[in-house]
Each structure stands twice: as structure tokens, then as C-alpha cells.
Tab-separated table of C-alpha atoms in Angstrom:
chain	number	residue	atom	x	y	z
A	246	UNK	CA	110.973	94.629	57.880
A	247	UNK	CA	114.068	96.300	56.401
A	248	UNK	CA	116.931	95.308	53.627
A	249	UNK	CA	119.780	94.087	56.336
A	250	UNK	CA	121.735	97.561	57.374
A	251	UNK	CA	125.862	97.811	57.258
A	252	UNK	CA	127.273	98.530	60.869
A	253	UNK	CA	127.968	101.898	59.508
A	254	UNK	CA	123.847	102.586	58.259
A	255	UNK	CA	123.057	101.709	61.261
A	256	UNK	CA	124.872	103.941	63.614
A	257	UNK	CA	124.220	106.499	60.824
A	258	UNK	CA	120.420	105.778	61.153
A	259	UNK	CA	120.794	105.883	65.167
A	260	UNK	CA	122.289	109.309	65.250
A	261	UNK	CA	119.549	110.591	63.342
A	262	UNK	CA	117.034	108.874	65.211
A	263	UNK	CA	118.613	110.543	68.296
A	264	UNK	CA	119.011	113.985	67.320
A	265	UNK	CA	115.506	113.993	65.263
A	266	UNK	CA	113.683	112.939	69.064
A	267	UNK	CA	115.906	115.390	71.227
A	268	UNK	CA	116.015	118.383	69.161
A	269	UNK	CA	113.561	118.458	66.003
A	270	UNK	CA	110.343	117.034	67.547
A	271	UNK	CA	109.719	119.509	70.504
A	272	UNK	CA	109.997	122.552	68.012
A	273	UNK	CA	108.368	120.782	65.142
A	274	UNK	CA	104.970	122.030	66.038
A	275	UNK	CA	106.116	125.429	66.772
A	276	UNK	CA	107.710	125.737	63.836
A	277	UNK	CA	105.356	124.580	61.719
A	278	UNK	CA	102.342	127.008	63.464
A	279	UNK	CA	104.587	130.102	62.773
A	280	UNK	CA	105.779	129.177	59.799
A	281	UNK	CA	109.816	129.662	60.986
A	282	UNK	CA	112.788	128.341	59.009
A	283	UNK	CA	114.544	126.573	61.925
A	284	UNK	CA	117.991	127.919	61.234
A	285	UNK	CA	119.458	126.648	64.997
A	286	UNK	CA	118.726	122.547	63.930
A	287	UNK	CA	119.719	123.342	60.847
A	288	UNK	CA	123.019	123.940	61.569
A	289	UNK	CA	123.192	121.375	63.897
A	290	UNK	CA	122.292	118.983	61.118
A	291	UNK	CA	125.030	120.398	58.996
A	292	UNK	CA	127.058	119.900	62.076
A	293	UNK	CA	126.147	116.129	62.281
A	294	UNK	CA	126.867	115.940	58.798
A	295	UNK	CA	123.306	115.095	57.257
A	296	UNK	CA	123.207	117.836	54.522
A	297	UNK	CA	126.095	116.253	52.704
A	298	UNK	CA	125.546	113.106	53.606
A	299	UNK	CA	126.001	111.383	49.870
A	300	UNK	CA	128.862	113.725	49.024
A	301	UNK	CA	133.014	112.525	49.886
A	302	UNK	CA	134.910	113.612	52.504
A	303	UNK	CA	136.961	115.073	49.865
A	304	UNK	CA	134.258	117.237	48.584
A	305	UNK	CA	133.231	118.513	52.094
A	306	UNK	CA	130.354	115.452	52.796
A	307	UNK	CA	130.162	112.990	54.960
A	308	UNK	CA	130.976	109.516	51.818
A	309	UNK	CA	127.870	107.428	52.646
A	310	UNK	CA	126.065	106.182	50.475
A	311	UNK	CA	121.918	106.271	49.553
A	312	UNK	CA	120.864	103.897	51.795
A	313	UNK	CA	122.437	105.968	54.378
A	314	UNK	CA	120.843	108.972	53.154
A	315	UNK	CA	117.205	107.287	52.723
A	316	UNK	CA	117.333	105.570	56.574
A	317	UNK	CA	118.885	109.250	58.007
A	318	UNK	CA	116.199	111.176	56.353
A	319	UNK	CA	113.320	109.092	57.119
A	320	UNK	CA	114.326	109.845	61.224
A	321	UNK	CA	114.303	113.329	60.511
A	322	UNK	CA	111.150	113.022	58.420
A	323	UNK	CA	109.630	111.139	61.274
A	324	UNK	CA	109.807	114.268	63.615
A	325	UNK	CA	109.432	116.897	61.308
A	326	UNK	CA	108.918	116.865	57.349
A	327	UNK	CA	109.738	120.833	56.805
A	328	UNK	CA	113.552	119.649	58.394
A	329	UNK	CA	113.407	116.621	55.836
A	330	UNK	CA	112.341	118.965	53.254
A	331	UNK	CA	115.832	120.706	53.859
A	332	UNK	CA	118.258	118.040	54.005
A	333	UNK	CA	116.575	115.985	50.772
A	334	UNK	CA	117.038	119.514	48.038
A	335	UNK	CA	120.340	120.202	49.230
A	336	UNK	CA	121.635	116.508	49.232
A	337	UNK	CA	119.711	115.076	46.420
A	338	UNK	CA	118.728	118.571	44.557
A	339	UNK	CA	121.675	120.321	44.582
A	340	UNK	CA	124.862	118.492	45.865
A	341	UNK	CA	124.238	115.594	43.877
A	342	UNK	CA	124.237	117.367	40.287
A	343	UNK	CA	127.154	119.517	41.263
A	344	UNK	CA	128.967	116.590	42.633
A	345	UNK	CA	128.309	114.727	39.538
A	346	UNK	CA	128.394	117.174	36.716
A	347	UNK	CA	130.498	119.670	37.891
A	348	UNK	CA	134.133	120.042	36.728
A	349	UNK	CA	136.631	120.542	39.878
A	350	UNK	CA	136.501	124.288	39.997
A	351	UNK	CA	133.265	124.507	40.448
A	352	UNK	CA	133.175	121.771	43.199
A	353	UNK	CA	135.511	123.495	45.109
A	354	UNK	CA	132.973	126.653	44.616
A	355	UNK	CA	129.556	125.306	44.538
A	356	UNK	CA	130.211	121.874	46.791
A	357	UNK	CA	132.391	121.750	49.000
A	358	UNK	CA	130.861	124.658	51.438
A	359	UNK	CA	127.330	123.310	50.613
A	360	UNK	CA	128.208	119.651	51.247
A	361	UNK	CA	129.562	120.577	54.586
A	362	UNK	CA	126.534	122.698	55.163
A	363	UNK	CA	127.731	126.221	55.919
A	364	UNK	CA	125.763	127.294	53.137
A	365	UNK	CA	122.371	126.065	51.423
A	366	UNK	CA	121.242	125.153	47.544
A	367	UNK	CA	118.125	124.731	45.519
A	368	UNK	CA	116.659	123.282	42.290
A	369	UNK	CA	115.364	125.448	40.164
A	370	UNK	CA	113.476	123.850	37.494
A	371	UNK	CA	109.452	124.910	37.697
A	372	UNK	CA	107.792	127.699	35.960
A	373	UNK	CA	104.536	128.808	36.115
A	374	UNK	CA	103.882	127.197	32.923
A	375	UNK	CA	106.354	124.532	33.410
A	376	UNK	CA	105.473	122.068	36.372
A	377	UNK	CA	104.758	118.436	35.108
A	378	UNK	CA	105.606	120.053	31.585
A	379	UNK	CA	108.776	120.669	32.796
A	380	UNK	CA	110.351	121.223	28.868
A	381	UNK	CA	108.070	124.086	28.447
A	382	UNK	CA	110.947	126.339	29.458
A	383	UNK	CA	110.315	130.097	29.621
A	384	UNK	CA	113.104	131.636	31.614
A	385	UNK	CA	116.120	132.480	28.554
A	386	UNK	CA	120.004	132.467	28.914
A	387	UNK	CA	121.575	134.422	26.185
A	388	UNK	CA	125.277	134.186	25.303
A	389	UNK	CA	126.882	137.274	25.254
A	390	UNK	CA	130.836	136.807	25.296
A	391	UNK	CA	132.189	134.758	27.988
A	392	UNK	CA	128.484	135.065	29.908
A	393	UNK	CA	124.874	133.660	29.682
A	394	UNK	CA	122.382	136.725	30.485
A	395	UNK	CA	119.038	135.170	31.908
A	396	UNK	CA	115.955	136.115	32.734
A	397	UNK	CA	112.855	134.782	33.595
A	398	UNK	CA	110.773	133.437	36.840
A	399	UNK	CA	111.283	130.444	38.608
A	400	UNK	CA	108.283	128.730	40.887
A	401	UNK	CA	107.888	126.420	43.890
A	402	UNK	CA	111.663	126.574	44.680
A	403	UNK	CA	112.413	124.772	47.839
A	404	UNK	CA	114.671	126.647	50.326
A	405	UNK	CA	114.879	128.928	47.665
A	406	UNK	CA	114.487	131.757	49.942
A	407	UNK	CA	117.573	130.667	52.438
A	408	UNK	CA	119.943	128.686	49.869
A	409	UNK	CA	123.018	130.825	49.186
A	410	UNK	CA	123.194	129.365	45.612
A	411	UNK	CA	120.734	127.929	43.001
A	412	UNK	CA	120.656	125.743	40.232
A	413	UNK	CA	118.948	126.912	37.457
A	414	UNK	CA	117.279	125.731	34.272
A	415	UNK	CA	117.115	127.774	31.060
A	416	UNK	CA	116.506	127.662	27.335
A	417	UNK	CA	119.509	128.287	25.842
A	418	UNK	CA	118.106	127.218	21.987
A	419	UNK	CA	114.433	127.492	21.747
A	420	UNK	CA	114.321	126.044	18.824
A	421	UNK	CA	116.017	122.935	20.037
A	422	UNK	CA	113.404	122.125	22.629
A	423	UNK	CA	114.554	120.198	25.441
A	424	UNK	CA	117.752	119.774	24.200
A	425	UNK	CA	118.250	123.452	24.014
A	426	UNK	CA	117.874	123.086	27.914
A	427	UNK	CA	120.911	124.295	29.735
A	428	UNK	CA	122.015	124.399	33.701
A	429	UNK	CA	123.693	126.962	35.396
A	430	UNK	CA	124.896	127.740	38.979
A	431	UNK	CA	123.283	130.757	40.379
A	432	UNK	CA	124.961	132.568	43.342
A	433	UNK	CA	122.021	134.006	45.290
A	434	UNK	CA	124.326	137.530	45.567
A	435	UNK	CA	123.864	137.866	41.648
A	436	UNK	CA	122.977	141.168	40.230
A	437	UNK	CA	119.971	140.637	38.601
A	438	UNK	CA	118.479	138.031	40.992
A	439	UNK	CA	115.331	138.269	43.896
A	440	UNK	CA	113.531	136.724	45.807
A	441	UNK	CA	110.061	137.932	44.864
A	442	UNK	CA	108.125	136.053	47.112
A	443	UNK	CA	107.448	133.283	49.823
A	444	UNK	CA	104.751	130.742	49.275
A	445	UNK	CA	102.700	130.407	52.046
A	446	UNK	CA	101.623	127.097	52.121
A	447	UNK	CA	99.366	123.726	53.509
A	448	UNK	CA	101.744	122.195	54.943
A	449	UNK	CA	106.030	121.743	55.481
A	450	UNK	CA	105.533	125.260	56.266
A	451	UNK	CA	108.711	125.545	58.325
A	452	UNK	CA	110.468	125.224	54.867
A	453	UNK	CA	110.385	128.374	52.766
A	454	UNK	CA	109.052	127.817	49.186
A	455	UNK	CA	110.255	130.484	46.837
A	456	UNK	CA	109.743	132.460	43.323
A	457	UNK	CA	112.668	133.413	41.964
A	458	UNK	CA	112.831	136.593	39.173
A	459	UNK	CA	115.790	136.735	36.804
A	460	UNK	CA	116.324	140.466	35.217
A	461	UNK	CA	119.349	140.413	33.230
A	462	UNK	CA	121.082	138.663	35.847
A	463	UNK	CA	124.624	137.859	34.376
A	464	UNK	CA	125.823	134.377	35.011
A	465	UNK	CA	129.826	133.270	34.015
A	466	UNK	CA	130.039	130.597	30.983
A	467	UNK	CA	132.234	128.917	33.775
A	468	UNK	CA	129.380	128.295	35.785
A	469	UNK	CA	127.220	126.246	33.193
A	470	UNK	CA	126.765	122.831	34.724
A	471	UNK	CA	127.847	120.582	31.964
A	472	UNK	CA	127.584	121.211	28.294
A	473	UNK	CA	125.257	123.361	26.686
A	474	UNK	CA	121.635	121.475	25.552
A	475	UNK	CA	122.594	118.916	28.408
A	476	UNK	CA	120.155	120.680	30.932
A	477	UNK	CA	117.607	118.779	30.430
A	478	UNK	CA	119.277	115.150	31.129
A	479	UNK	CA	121.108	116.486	34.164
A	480	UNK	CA	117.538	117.779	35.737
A	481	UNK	CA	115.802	114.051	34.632
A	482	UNK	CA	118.954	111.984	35.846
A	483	UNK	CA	118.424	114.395	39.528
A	484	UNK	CA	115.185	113.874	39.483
A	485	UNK	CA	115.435	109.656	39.661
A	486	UNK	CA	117.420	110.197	43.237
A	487	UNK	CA	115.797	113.067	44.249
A	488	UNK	CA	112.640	110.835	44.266
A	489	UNK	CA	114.196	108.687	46.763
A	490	UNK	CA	114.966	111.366	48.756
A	491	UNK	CA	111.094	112.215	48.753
A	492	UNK	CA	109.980	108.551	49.275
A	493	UNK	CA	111.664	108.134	52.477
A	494	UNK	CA	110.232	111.376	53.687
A	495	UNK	CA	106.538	110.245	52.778
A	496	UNK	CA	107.758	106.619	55.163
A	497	UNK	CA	108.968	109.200	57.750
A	498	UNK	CA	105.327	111.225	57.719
A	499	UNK	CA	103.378	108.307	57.411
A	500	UNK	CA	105.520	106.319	60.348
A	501	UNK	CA	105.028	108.960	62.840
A	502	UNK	CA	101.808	108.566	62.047
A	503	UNK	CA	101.122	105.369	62.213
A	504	UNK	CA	103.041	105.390	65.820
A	505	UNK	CA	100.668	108.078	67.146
A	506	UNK	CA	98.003	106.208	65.921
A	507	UNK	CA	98.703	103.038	68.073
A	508	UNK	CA	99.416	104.909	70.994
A	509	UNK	CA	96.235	106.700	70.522
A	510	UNK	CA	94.463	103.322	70.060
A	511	UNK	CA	95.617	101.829	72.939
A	512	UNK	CA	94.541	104.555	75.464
A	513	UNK	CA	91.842	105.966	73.882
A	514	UNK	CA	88.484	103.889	75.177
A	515	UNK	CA	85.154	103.677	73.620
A	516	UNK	CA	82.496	101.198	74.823
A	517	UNK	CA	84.419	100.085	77.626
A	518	UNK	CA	87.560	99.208	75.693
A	519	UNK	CA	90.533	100.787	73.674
A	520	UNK	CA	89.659	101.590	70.547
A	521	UNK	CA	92.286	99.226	69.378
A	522	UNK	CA	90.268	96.442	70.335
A	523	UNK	CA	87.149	97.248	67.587
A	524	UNK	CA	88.052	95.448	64.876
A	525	UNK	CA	87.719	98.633	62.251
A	526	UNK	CA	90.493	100.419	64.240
A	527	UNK	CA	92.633	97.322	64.057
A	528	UNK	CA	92.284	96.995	60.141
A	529	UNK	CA	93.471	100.649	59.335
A	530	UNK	CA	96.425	99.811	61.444
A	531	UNK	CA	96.813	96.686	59.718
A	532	UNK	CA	97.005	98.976	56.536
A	533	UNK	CA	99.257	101.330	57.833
A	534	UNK	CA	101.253	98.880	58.854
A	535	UNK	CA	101.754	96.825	55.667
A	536	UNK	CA	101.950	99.993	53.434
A	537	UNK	CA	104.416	101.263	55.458
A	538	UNK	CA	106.565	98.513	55.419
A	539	UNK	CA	106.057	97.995	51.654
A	540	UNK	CA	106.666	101.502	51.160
A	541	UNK	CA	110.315	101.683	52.934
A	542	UNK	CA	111.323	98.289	51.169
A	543	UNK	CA	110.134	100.035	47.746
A	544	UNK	CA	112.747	103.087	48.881
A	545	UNK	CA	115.684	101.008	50.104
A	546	UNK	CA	115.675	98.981	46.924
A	547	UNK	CA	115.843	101.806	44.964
A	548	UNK	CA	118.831	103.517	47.151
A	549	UNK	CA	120.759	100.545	46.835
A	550	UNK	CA	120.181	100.062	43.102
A	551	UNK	CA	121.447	103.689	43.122
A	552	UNK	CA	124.473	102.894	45.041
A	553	UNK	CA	125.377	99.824	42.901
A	554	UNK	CA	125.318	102.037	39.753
A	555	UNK	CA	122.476	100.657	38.370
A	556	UNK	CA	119.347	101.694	35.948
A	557	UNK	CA	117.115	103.129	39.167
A	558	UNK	CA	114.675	105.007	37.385
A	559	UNK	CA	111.687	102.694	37.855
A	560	UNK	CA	112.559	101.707	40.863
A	561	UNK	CA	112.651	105.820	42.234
A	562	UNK	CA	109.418	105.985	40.326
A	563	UNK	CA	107.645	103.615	42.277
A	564	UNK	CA	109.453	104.360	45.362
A	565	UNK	CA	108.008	107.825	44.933
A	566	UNK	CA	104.435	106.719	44.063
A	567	UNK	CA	103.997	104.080	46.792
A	568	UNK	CA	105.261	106.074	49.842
A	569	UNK	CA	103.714	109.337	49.114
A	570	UNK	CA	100.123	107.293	48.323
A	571	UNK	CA	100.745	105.282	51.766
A	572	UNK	CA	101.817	108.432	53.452
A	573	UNK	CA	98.560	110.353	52.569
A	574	UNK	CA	96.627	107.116	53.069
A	575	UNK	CA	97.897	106.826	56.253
A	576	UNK	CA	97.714	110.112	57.571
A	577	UNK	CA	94.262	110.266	56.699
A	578	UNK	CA	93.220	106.880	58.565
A	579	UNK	CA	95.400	108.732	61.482
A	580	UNK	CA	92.972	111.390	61.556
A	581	UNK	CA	90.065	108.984	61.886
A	582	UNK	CA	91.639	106.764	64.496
A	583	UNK	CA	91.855	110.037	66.839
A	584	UNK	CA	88.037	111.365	65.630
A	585	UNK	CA	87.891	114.460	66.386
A	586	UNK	CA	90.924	114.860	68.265
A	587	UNK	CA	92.579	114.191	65.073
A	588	UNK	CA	91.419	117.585	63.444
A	589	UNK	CA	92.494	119.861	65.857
A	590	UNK	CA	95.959	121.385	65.956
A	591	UNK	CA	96.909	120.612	69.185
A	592	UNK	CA	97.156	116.910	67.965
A	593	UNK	CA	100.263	115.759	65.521
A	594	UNK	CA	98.168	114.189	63.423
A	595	UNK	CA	96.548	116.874	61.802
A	596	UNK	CA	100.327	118.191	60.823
A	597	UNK	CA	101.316	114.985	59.330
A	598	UNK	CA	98.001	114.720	57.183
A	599	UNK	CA	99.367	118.632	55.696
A	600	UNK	CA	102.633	117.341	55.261
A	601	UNK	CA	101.826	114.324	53.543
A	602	UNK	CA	99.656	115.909	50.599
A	603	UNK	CA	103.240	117.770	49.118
A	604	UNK	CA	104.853	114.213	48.489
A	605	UNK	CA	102.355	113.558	45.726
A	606	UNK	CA	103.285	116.926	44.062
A	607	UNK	CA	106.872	117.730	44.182
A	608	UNK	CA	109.533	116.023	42.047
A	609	UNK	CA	106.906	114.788	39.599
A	610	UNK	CA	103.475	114.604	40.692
A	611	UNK	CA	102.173	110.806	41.570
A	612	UNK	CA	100.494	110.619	37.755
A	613	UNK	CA	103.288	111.660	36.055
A	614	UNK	CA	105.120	108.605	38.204
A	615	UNK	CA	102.612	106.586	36.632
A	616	UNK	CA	103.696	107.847	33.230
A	617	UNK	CA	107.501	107.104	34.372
A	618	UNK	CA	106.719	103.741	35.207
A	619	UNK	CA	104.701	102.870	32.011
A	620	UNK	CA	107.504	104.067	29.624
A	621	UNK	CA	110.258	102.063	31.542
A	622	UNK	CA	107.863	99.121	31.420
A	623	UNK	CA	107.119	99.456	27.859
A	624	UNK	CA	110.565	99.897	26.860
A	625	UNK	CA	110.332	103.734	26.055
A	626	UNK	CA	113.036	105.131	28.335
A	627	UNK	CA	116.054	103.850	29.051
């Protein structure tokens, strides 16, 4: 069951569908084995116009809206998570911020070319201290006339490697604590800035995952992303739709799943039947099945509160928590559906069960959902 798609979502959805079975899915496993940022069907995406999908026309995107987004990426996330990976920071992560924050200048700069997808961005908010804690910030910008000098080390940055520009999250007033949090729009070109290493990593492995070392690197005051001290708000306020972003990538992981798992069941015989005849196979399917569908009904409520300008905070929350549970639920139950089979490479199944474990980490781990959800429910956030 689904929330009852515009014309528009639907074709949107379709073309996804299409180019996620014809030209992600028979290099997914390739990719994924040697580790290879798939630069070809990523341009093709930005071609198709799915990296700047919630941006306007005006700004270089393509003017849908969430629910577009959400349905688009779960395709894609359905034939290969490290792709999804890519289109959810720079639409969600990066665009969206800019989009919303940004003053025109800096759209035209930082937007526009990224929207359209000749050129990549990423979030960079984690520290090595910093991960759920993400106010415990270490990396410093400095004033120093009509600049911010920073420097510091950023963690875990997704596409940090390929993204032409970052966005970047510093202390600007220690003593102020989270409100002494400021954002700033890196180019990756900057004197100053590296790359100082590539995770390498469980699973989405087809999507690099970089640290990022700031050494004096000088950034303009024009390219502070809002006012000073409002850091902070603008990384919680991306967060809420970034967590959409991830929730329909844990219902595309957990889908494909589910769909190999059926197959599986229904050729696969033990005892003289399909395995989808014992009743123990037909109950984890059962699961996957209802989770699933709970799990995308979670995430399309939550893209169209988003879209109707709503409070969507909770409802990301649990979007997030629910999918990413169901997807590693479900990949798991996968595994044991195909037995043995399903621990071996040469079956998908095994790839889906690595992907799935990252949804309960990134963009706020599934406890510290938990936490979200309890403060909105006892009144605590707003």
C-alpha cells in the first residue's frame, strides 16, 4: 500500500524504476566488490535530473517535491544503496540547506551547478569526538577581517571524497556552545583543505566516505551559510529531511530484499516442496512484508508533511527508525530464507544485509531517534 501518487510522482517514480533496473543493478555488484565510485550512472542520474530533484528549475533542479524525491530514491535504493547514498547527501545534505539558507549569490555559486548535478556536495558535521554529540564541536573558524580561518578534522563525510564543495560546521564562539555553531561553504579547491583519507567500509562501499583536515584553510565571510551562531539550527532543521532521505533508502534495501527472498522461496525446494510452502518461511515473509509496507507509509507521511510546510520532525524521526530497523530486520531474515546461499557473495542478499546496517548509524543513530521522538512527544522540542 502507498499514499495515492500525483500523475507527475508517478512518472517520476517510473523513470527511476527504469533507469535503476537497466543501468544501476547489473554494475551494482561490481561496484560494490571493488569498491568504485560509479561516476558513468552518476552522471546519468544528474542527467535524468535526480540529484536536484527537490531544488526549482530556477535554481538548476528539477521543482518536485519530497514525495517525489522519497518514491525516486527508494528505486534507486532498490538496485543499489551506494547510488542512493549519492543522490540523498547532495539533495537532502547539501542542496537543501543552500537552497534554503543561502542568500542569492551564493545560490547562483553553490546551487545552481550542484542542483543540476555537474558538480557534487557534502555535509560536514561529524568529528571524531562529535557523532551523536554532534555540539561537541572541535574544528574552529576564526574571524580575521572579511574571512573565517578554520581548522580542524571532519569524519564520516559522505561523498566527501568526490563532492566539489562542502558544507561545513564550526565553532565560531566556544563559549557560546551550540549557538556559537556556525556554517560555511567549503570549495573543495580551498587552500588549506584535504582529503586525508577514504574509509573503507562494511557496506555502500561504492560511495566514498571521507575525513576531511582543515589547516588554516581561509574561507570568505560571504560564504557563511546564514548568520553567525545559526549553525547549529540549520544542521538540526537538515537533518529532519535528510532522515527521509535515509528512510526511503532503508525501504529500497529492505524491498529488494524482500523480492529476492520470494523468488528464492518459490524455486528453492526442500522436502519435496518450495520452501515457501513451510510455514516458517512464509511468516518471515509475512514480516517483511508488513514492515515494509509500514515502513514506506511511515516515509511518505513524513515527505508530504514536509511538502505541506509542516512540523515534520517526529514524523522524519520515526520514518528513520522504522525503515532502517525493518531494513536490517529484513535483510537478515533474507539471509536465512536463502541458508547458506544467503552468505556467500555471489548472492544479493548478502550485499543488502551490509548495506542495511549504515541506515541505523548515519543522520542520527536509531537511539538517538528514540531520544528525538521522546522530546517531541513530551513537549521538549518544538
Amino acid at each position: 500500500m502507498r499514499f495515492t501518487l500525483t500523475d507527475e510522482q508517478q512518472m517520476i517514480q517510473a523513470m527511476a524504476r527504469e533507469f535503476a533496473e537497466s543501468e544501476i543493478r547489473p554494475i551494482a555488484a561490481e561496484i560494490d566488490r571493488e569498491a568504485r565510485f560509479p561516476h558513468e550512472t552518476v552522471k546519468r542520474m544528474a542527467e535524468l535530473g535526480l540529484l536536484g530533484i527537490i531544488v526549482p528549475e530556477a535554481w538548476g533542479g528539477s521543482g518536485g517535491d519530497t514525495v517525489s524525491y522519497v518514491v525516486a530514491l527508494e528505486e534507486i535504493a532498490r538496485a543499489c544503496a551506494s547510488h542512493a547514498v549519492v543522490m540523498a547527501v547532495n539533495n537532502s545534505l547539501y542542496c537543501w540547506p543552500v537552497l534554503t539558507y543561502g542568500t542569492d549569490e551564493q545560490k547562483e555559486r553553490f546551487l545552481t551547478p550542484f542542483a543540476a548535478g555537474h558538480q557534487l556536495g557534502c555535509f560536514a558535521l561529524t568529528e571524531p569526538q562529535a557523532g551523536s554529540d554532534a555540539t561537541n564541536q572541535h574544528t574552529l573558524a576564526v574571524r580575521d577581517g572579511d574571512a573565517y580561518v578554520l581548522n580542524g578534522k571532519k569524519q564520516f563525510v559522505s561523498t566527501g571524497r568526490e563532492a566539489s564543495a562542502a558544507l561545513v560546521f564550526c565553532q565560531t564562539d566556544v563559549a557560546k556552545g551550540s549557538h556559537g555553531i556556525s556554517a560555511f561553504l567549503v570549495e573543495k579547491s580551498a587552500p588549506g583543505l584535504s582529503v586525508s583519507k577514504t574509509e573503507d567500509k562494511l557496506g555502500i562501499r561504492a560511495s566514498d566516505t571521507a575525513e576531511l583536515v582543515f589547516e588554516d584553510c581561509r574561507v570568505p565571510a560571504a560564504q557563511r551559510l546564514g548568520e553567525e551562531g545559526q549553525g547549529f539550527r540549520i544542521a538540526l532543521s537538515t537533518l529532519d529531511g535528510g532522515r527521509i532521505g535515509i528512510a526511503a533508502q532503508a525501504v529500497g534495501i529492505a524491498r529488494a530484499a524482500y523480492e529476492r527472498s520470494i523468488a528464492y522461496a518459490r524455486e528453492r525446494t526442500s522436502f519435496g516442496v518450495p520452501i515457501g510452502q513451510h510455514q516458517m518461511v512464509q511468516w518471515m515473509l509475512a514480516d517483511m512484508a508488513t514492515t515494509i509496507d509500514g515502513a514506506r507509509l511511515l516515509t511518505q507521511r513524513a515527505a508530504a508533511l514536509k511538502d505541506a510546510g509542516a512540523p515534520h520532525g517526529a514524523a522524519a524521526a520515526m520514518a528513520k527508525l522504522f525503515a532502517a530497523e525493518t531494513a536490517m530486520k529484513v535483510t537478515t531474515d533474507a539471509i536465512q530464507v536463502h541458508g547458506g546461499y544467503g552468505y556467500i557473495k555471489e548472492y544479493d542478499v548478502e550485499r543488502y544485509f551490509r548495506d542495511a546496517k549504515i541506515t541505523q548509524i548515519y543522520e542520527g543513530t536509531s537511539q538517538i531517534q528514540k531520544l528525538v521522538i521522546a522530546r517531541h512527544v513530551l513537549g521538549e522540542r518544538a
